[in-house]
């Protein structure tokens, strides 16, 4: 039997993704059940996530604000937006590694598009993001700041972040289904990336020259900034937009060929 051509693999992968998007209600239902089951019988439910995130932001804001001698009015909203959206990005990628592994029972028993399990993982983290983002208005109120019209730019920025996360999760889900150790590798790598990305520190603290260049070569810096900057009343730079759009285009093309090539093997790897 001859192996499928690259064109056929791409078409099959595209058909799987299109069918999953068309049946997105399944992913939505699964994701709500995941969150509900995690906090079943809890009196305040998933808002424990909000409380935990609020405590973390307060502690980090106090510690790092003091270390960097940054004004609370500027630093607290900055670290709040950074931690919330980095949590969404890192959790989506980390859980994306096990998107197919954790859905083993469904994949082996029910015929449905495999991409649904990636959407399910993303939706679950989007629900958690929705619980955490309610902290941000309270932080603005606490420091005496009000949202500006720049906030509207956060919507297209978030859309680009989601587009990039989906192809990253899809590729990692396939890789980790075959090589289980890659899940631990990615979790450790995400911890390193967090400290290399301006999450708990501000880009202005870096010296000019090579350090700034390395920062701009960090794709996660652009993914975070494209959403964080509008929340802080600033415009993302043209470089932020170009990098995020280029990542989405190139990433999805690569992901489609990769997914199409190996999607039929995923049930056997599970």
mmCIF file of C-alpha atoms in Angstrom:
data_model
loop_
_atom_site.group_PDB
_atom_site.id
_atom_site.type_symbol
_atom_site.label_atom_id
_atom_site.label_comp_id
_atom_site.label_asym_id
_atom_site.label_seq_id
_atom_site.Cartn_x
_atom_site.Cartn_y
_atom_site.Cartn_z
ATOM 1 C CA UNK A 1 0.000 0.000 0.000
ATOM 2 C CA UNK A 2 1.385 3.376 -0.968
ATOM 3 C CA UNK A 3 1.499 6.075 1.709
ATOM 4 C CA UNK A 4 -0.921 8.996 1.308
ATOM 5 C CA UNK A 5 0.434 11.983 -0.561
ATOM 6 C CA UNK A 6 1.136 15.278 1.166
ATOM 7 C CA UNK A 7 -1.855 16.837 -0.599
ATOM 8 C CA UNK A 8 -4.211 14.100 0.629
ATOM 9 C CA UNK A 9 -2.819 14.323 4.166
ATOM 10 C CA UNK A 10 -3.348 18.079 4.215
ATOM 11 C CA UNK A 11 -6.903 17.710 2.914
ATOM 12 C CA UNK A 12 -7.758 15.051 5.494
ATOM 13 C CA UNK A 13 -6.378 17.161 8.317
ATOM 14 C CA UNK A 14 -8.296 20.182 7.075
ATOM 15 C CA UNK A 15 -11.489 18.122 6.877
ATOM 16 C CA UNK A 16 -10.994 16.894 10.459
ATOM 17 C CA UNK A 17 -10.500 20.446 11.751
ATOM 18 C CA UNK A 18 -13.499 21.751 9.773
ATOM 19 C CA UNK A 19 -15.728 18.946 11.092
ATOM 20 C CA UNK A 20 -14.585 19.648 14.659
ATOM 21 C CA UNK A 21 -15.320 23.359 14.318
ATOM 22 C CA UNK A 22 -18.728 22.528 12.862
ATOM 23 C CA UNK A 23 -19.396 20.290 15.910
ATOM 24 C CA UNK A 24 -17.873 22.709 18.408
ATOM 25 C CA UNK A 25 -20.885 22.300 20.694
ATOM 26 C CA UNK A 26 -19.486 18.889 21.675
ATOM 27 C CA UNK A 27 -16.202 20.443 22.786
ATOM 28 C CA UNK A 28 -18.099 23.145 24.679
ATOM 29 C CA UNK A 29 -20.209 20.553 26.505
ATOM 30 C CA UNK A 30 -17.172 18.431 27.400
ATOM 31 C CA UNK A 31 -15.237 21.453 28.680
ATOM 32 C CA UNK A 32 -18.091 22.651 30.908
ATOM 33 C CA UNK A 33 -18.386 19.148 32.344
ATOM 34 C CA UNK A 34 -14.629 19.070 33.022
ATOM 35 C CA UNK A 35 -14.751 22.292 35.038
ATOM 36 C CA UNK A 36 -17.987 21.377 36.816
ATOM 37 C CA UNK A 37 -16.700 17.954 37.801
ATOM 38 C CA UNK A 38 -13.458 19.388 39.163
ATOM 39 C CA UNK A 39 -15.376 21.617 41.586
ATOM 40 C CA UNK A 40 -18.412 19.432 42.248
ATOM 41 C CA UNK A 41 -19.873 19.841 45.766
ATOM 42 C CA UNK A 42 -17.822 22.992 46.320
ATOM 43 C CA UNK A 43 -19.921 25.902 47.576
ATOM 44 C CA UNK A 44 -18.295 28.565 45.385
ATOM 45 C CA UNK A 45 -17.279 26.210 42.583
ATOM 46 C CA UNK A 46 -14.799 27.395 39.994
ATOM 47 C CA UNK A 47 -14.481 30.777 41.712
ATOM 48 C CA UNK A 48 -11.841 29.084 43.864
ATOM 49 C CA UNK A 49 -9.712 29.657 40.775
ATOM 50 C CA UNK A 50 -10.399 33.385 41.025
ATOM 51 C CA UNK A 51 -9.517 33.461 44.710
ATOM 52 C CA UNK A 52 -6.263 31.565 44.163
ATOM 53 C CA UNK A 53 -5.299 33.814 41.277
ATOM 54 C CA UNK A 54 -6.151 36.945 43.273
ATOM 55 C CA UNK A 55 -3.909 35.846 46.153
ATOM 56 C CA UNK A 56 -1.073 35.021 43.741
ATOM 57 C CA UNK A 57 -1.307 38.384 41.996
ATOM 58 C CA UNK A 58 -1.368 40.261 45.305
ATOM 59 C CA UNK A 59 1.709 38.453 46.654
ATOM 60 C CA UNK A 60 3.724 38.725 43.437
ATOM 61 C CA UNK A 61 2.717 42.353 43.000
ATOM 62 C CA UNK A 62 3.917 43.179 46.503
ATOM 63 C CA UNK A 63 7.188 41.224 46.273
ATOM 64 C CA UNK A 64 8.317 42.118 42.762
ATOM 65 C CA UNK A 65 6.948 45.645 42.961
ATOM 66 C CA UNK A 66 9.153 46.192 45.986
ATOM 67 C CA UNK A 67 12.186 44.520 44.381
ATOM 68 C CA UNK A 68 11.928 46.546 41.173
ATOM 69 C CA UNK A 69 10.804 49.713 43.001
ATOM 70 C CA UNK A 70 7.969 50.055 40.517
ATOM 71 C CA UNK A 71 4.963 52.310 41.219
ATOM 72 C CA UNK A 72 2.011 50.227 42.391
ATOM 73 C CA UNK A 73 -0.322 52.141 40.068
ATOM 74 C CA UNK A 74 1.599 50.842 37.053
ATOM 75 C CA UNK A 75 3.013 47.542 38.222
ATOM 76 C CA UNK A 76 -0.042 45.904 39.807
ATOM 77 C CA UNK A 77 -2.257 46.095 36.670
ATOM 78 C CA UNK A 78 0.765 44.977 34.613
ATOM 79 C CA UNK A 79 1.460 41.845 36.644
ATOM 80 C CA UNK A 80 -2.261 41.103 36.958
ATOM 81 C CA UNK A 81 -2.788 41.062 33.185
ATOM 82 C CA UNK A 82 0.508 39.209 32.674
ATOM 83 C CA UNK A 83 -0.169 36.406 35.158
ATOM 84 C CA UNK A 84 -3.764 35.886 34.012
ATOM 85 C CA UNK A 85 -2.955 35.591 30.310
ATOM 86 C CA UNK A 86 0.272 33.691 30.837
ATOM 87 C CA UNK A 87 -1.724 31.234 32.928
ATOM 88 C CA UNK A 88 -4.128 30.785 30.023
ATOM 89 C CA UNK A 89 -1.315 30.306 27.477
ATOM 90 C CA UNK A 90 0.833 27.979 29.567
ATOM 91 C CA UNK A 91 -2.080 25.855 30.826
ATOM 92 C CA UNK A 92 -3.462 25.488 27.309
ATOM 93 C CA UNK A 93 -0.105 24.325 25.969
ATOM 94 C CA UNK A 94 0.599 22.044 28.934
ATOM 95 C CA UNK A 95 -2.828 20.394 28.815
ATOM 96 C CA UNK A 96 -2.689 20.335 25.021
ATOM 97 C CA UNK A 97 0.144 17.823 25.361
ATOM 98 C CA UNK A 98 -2.332 15.348 26.853
ATOM 99 C CA UNK A 99 -5.380 16.361 24.787
ATOM 100 C CA UNK A 100 -5.509 12.994 22.989
ATOM 101 C CA UNK A 101 -4.096 10.920 25.852
ATOM 102 C CA UNK A 102 -6.762 12.064 28.321
ATOM 103 C CA UNK A 103 -9.495 11.381 25.735
ATOM 104 C CA UNK A 104 -8.282 7.840 25.076
ATOM 105 C CA UNK A 105 -11.587 6.215 26.012
ATOM 106 C CA UNK A 106 -13.609 8.444 23.694
ATOM 107 C CA UNK A 107 -11.171 8.177 20.782
ATOM 108 C CA UNK A 108 -11.118 4.371 20.915
ATOM 109 C CA UNK A 109 -14.886 3.973 21.253
ATOM 110 C CA UNK A 110 -16.552 6.902 19.467
ATOM 111 C CA UNK A 111 -15.938 8.083 15.936
ATOM 112 C CA UNK A 112 -15.564 11.853 15.928
ATOM 113 C CA UNK A 113 -13.052 14.436 14.648
ATOM 114 C CA UNK A 114 -9.847 14.278 16.681
ATOM 115 C CA UNK A 115 -9.504 18.059 16.702
ATOM 116 C CA UNK A 116 -12.550 18.218 18.982
ATOM 117 C CA UNK A 117 -10.319 17.104 21.862
ATOM 118 C CA UNK A 118 -7.970 20.018 21.225
ATOM 119 C CA UNK A 119 -10.927 22.417 21.181
ATOM 120 C CA UNK A 120 -12.197 20.839 24.394
ATOM 121 C CA UNK A 121 -8.872 21.563 26.108
ATOM 122 C CA UNK A 122 -8.800 25.147 24.856
ATOM 123 C CA UNK A 123 -12.424 25.828 25.855
ATOM 124 C CA UNK A 124 -11.763 24.459 29.335
ATOM 125 C CA UNK A 125 -8.904 26.895 29.804
ATOM 126 C CA UNK A 126 -10.965 29.714 28.294
ATOM 127 C CA UNK A 127 -13.617 29.108 30.972
ATOM 128 C CA UNK A 128 -10.928 29.334 33.640
ATOM 129 C CA UNK A 129 -9.660 32.543 32.003
ATOM 130 C CA UNK A 130 -13.185 33.937 32.201
ATOM 131 C CA UNK A 131 -13.223 33.331 35.953
ATOM 132 C CA UNK A 132 -9.792 34.906 36.434
ATOM 133 C CA UNK A 133 -10.223 37.985 34.264
ATOM 134 C CA UNK A 134 -12.849 39.390 36.646
ATOM 135 C CA UNK A 135 -9.946 40.250 38.957
ATOM 136 C CA UNK A 136 -8.587 42.860 36.559
ATOM 137 C CA UNK A 137 -11.360 45.507 36.949
ATOM 138 C CA UNK A 138 -10.971 45.330 40.734
ATOM 139 C CA UNK A 139 -7.211 45.845 40.405
ATOM 140 C CA UNK A 140 -7.783 48.911 38.203
ATOM 141 C CA UNK A 141 -10.251 50.284 40.710
ATOM 142 C CA UNK A 142 -7.854 49.625 43.599
ATOM 143 C CA UNK A 143 -5.044 51.633 41.979
ATOM 144 C CA UNK A 144 -7.300 54.406 40.717
ATOM 145 C CA UNK A 145 -7.127 53.682 36.993
ATOM 146 C CA UNK A 146 -9.909 53.408 34.424
ATOM 147 C CA UNK A 147 -9.993 51.387 31.181
ATOM 148 C CA UNK A 148 -9.317 53.280 27.956
ATOM 149 C CA UNK A 149 -10.613 52.713 24.444
ATOM 150 C CA UNK A 150 -7.402 50.800 23.711
ATOM 151 C CA UNK A 151 -9.189 47.920 25.447
ATOM 152 C CA UNK A 152 -11.014 47.193 22.169
ATOM 153 C CA UNK A 153 -7.733 46.078 20.595
ATOM 154 C CA UNK A 154 -7.531 43.203 23.076
ATOM 155 C CA UNK A 155 -10.235 41.296 21.141
ATOM 156 C CA UNK A 156 -8.299 40.810 17.856
ATOM 157 C CA UNK A 157 -5.162 40.215 19.902
ATOM 158 C CA UNK A 158 -6.865 37.456 21.864
ATOM 159 C CA UNK A 159 -8.147 35.927 18.621
ATOM 160 C CA UNK A 160 -4.574 35.722 17.317
ATOM 161 C CA UNK A 161 -3.407 34.152 20.580
ATOM 162 C CA UNK A 162 -6.121 31.489 20.305
ATOM 163 C CA UNK A 163 -5.214 30.753 16.673
ATOM 164 C CA UNK A 164 -1.593 30.211 17.647
ATOM 165 C CA UNK A 165 -2.435 28.130 20.690
ATOM 166 C CA UNK A 166 -4.613 25.778 18.674
ATOM 167 C CA UNK A 167 -1.910 24.768 16.221
ATOM 168 C CA UNK A 168 0.683 24.460 18.987
ATOM 169 C CA UNK A 169 -1.662 22.250 21.020
ATOM 170 C CA UNK A 170 -2.488 20.142 17.978
ATOM 171 C CA UNK A 171 1.164 19.449 17.150
ATOM 172 C CA UNK A 172 2.119 18.771 20.770
ATOM 173 C CA UNK A 173 -0.921 16.544 21.267
ATOM 174 C CA UNK A 174 0.231 14.312 18.416
ATOM 175 C CA UNK A 175 3.889 14.306 19.511
ATOM 176 C CA UNK A 176 3.085 13.553 23.146
ATOM 177 C CA UNK A 177 0.675 10.769 22.184
ATOM 178 C CA UNK A 178 3.657 9.034 20.594
ATOM 179 C CA UNK A 179 6.398 10.132 23.000
ATOM 180 C CA UNK A 180 4.924 10.409 26.508
ATOM 181 C CA UNK A 181 8.104 11.880 28.020
ATOM 182 C CA UNK A 182 7.609 15.015 25.916
ATOM 183 C CA UNK A 183 4.811 16.073 28.269
ATOM 184 C CA UNK A 184 7.283 16.474 31.134
ATOM 185 C CA UNK A 185 9.801 18.150 28.838
ATOM 186 C CA UNK A 186 7.230 20.748 27.770
ATOM 187 C CA UNK A 187 6.141 21.456 31.352
ATOM 188 C CA UNK A 188 9.738 22.121 32.371
ATOM 189 C CA UNK A 189 10.332 24.199 29.257
ATOM 190 C CA UNK A 190 7.278 26.360 30.001
ATOM 191 C CA UNK A 191 8.684 27.156 33.448
ATOM 192 C CA UNK A 192 11.920 28.358 31.842
ATOM 193 C CA UNK A 193 10.030 30.358 29.210
ATOM 194 C CA UNK A 194 8.013 32.117 31.914
ATOM 195 C CA UNK A 195 11.151 33.598 33.473
ATOM 196 C CA UNK A 196 12.546 34.505 30.039
ATOM 197 C CA UNK A 197 9.322 36.360 29.185
ATOM 198 C CA UNK A 198 8.333 39.677 30.825
ATOM 199 C CA UNK A 199 5.610 38.318 33.080
ATOM 200 C CA UNK A 200 6.783 39.222 36.595
ATOM 201 C CA UNK A 201 9.272 41.796 35.324
ATOM 202 C CA UNK A 202 8.897 44.667 32.860
ATOM 203 C CA UNK A 203 10.737 44.965 29.520
ATOM 204 C CA UNK A 204 12.036 48.406 30.519
ATOM 205 C CA UNK A 205 14.288 46.761 33.117
ATOM 206 C CA UNK A 206 16.412 45.161 30.398
ATOM 207 C CA UNK A 207 19.465 47.047 29.083
ATOM 208 C CA UNK A 208 19.552 48.129 25.451
ATOM 209 C CA UNK A 209 21.273 45.958 22.880
ATOM 210 C CA UNK A 210 21.456 42.172 22.835
ATOM 211 C CA UNK A 211 18.984 41.724 25.695
ATOM 212 C CA UNK A 212 16.256 43.655 23.889
ATOM 213 C CA UNK A 213 16.970 41.713 20.696
ATOM 214 C CA UNK A 214 16.617 38.378 22.510
ATOM 215 C CA UNK A 215 13.340 39.600 23.982
ATOM 216 C CA UNK A 216 11.950 40.399 20.543
ATOM 217 C CA UNK A 217 12.963 36.944 19.313
ATOM 218 C CA UNK A 218 10.796 35.379 22.044
ATOM 219 C CA UNK A 219 7.415 34.521 20.431
ATOM 220 C CA UNK A 220 5.699 34.291 23.821
ATOM 221 C CA UNK A 221 6.597 37.912 24.503
ATOM 222 C CA UNK A 222 4.579 38.941 21.444
ATOM 223 C CA UNK A 223 1.677 36.618 22.286
ATOM 224 C CA UNK A 224 1.357 38.071 25.779
ATOM 225 C CA UNK A 225 1.947 41.692 24.747
ATOM 226 C CA UNK A 226 -0.664 41.675 21.990
ATOM 227 C CA UNK A 227 -3.382 41.177 24.634
ATOM 228 C CA UNK A 228 -1.757 42.786 27.655
ATOM 229 C CA UNK A 229 -0.871 46.130 26.070
ATOM 230 C CA UNK A 230 -4.495 47.145 25.253
ATOM 231 C CA UNK A 231 -5.539 46.304 28.816
ATOM 232 C CA UNK A 232 -2.863 48.702 30.056
ATOM 233 C CA UNK A 233 -3.988 51.504 27.733
ATOM 234 C CA UNK A 234 -1.260 50.979 25.143
ATOM 235 C CA UNK A 235 -1.058 49.877 21.516
ATOM 236 C CA UNK A 236 0.824 46.679 20.679
ATOM 237 C CA UNK A 237 3.692 47.460 18.331
ATOM 238 C CA UNK A 238 3.633 46.610 14.627
ATOM 239 C CA UNK A 239 6.275 43.961 15.379
ATOM 240 C CA UNK A 240 3.917 42.279 17.845
ATOM 241 C CA UNK A 241 1.190 42.045 15.197
ATOM 242 C CA UNK A 242 3.499 40.881 12.414
ATOM 243 C CA UNK A 243 5.096 38.151 14.540
ATOM 244 C CA UNK A 244 1.744 36.810 15.798
ATOM 245 C CA UNK A 245 0.174 36.793 12.309
ATOM 246 C CA UNK A 246 3.255 35.146 10.777
ATOM 247 C CA UNK A 247 3.320 32.518 13.540
ATOM 248 C CA UNK A 248 -0.341 31.703 12.937
ATOM 249 C CA UNK A 249 0.040 31.330 9.161
ATOM 250 C CA UNK A 250 3.268 29.324 9.171
ATOM 251 C CA UNK A 251 2.244 27.297 12.217
ATOM 252 C CA UNK A 252 -1.116 26.221 10.794
ATOM 253 C CA UNK A 253 0.404 25.162 7.472
ATOM 254 C CA UNK A 254 2.999 23.019 9.259
ATOM 255 C CA UNK A 255 0.404 21.672 11.713
ATOM 256 C CA UNK A 256 -1.954 20.600 8.920
ATOM 257 C CA UNK A 257 0.712 18.621 7.106
ATOM 258 C CA UNK A 258 1.935 17.098 10.377
ATOM 259 C CA UNK A 259 -1.533 16.227 11.676
ATOM 260 C CA UNK A 260 -2.589 14.811 8.331
ATOM 261 C CA UNK A 261 0.505 12.631 8.212
ATOM 262 C CA UNK A 262 0.030 11.073 11.663
ATOM 263 C CA UNK A 263 -3.655 11.427 12.607
ATOM 264 C CA UNK A 264 -4.490 7.820 11.640
ATOM 265 C CA UNK A 265 -1.790 6.527 13.999
ATOM 266 C CA UNK A 266 -3.047 8.325 17.117
ATOM 267 C CA UNK A 267 -5.528 5.572 18.173
ATOM 268 C CA UNK A 268 -2.750 2.973 17.905
ATOM 269 C CA UNK A 269 -0.403 5.075 20.040
ATOM 270 C CA UNK A 270 -3.042 5.345 22.750
#
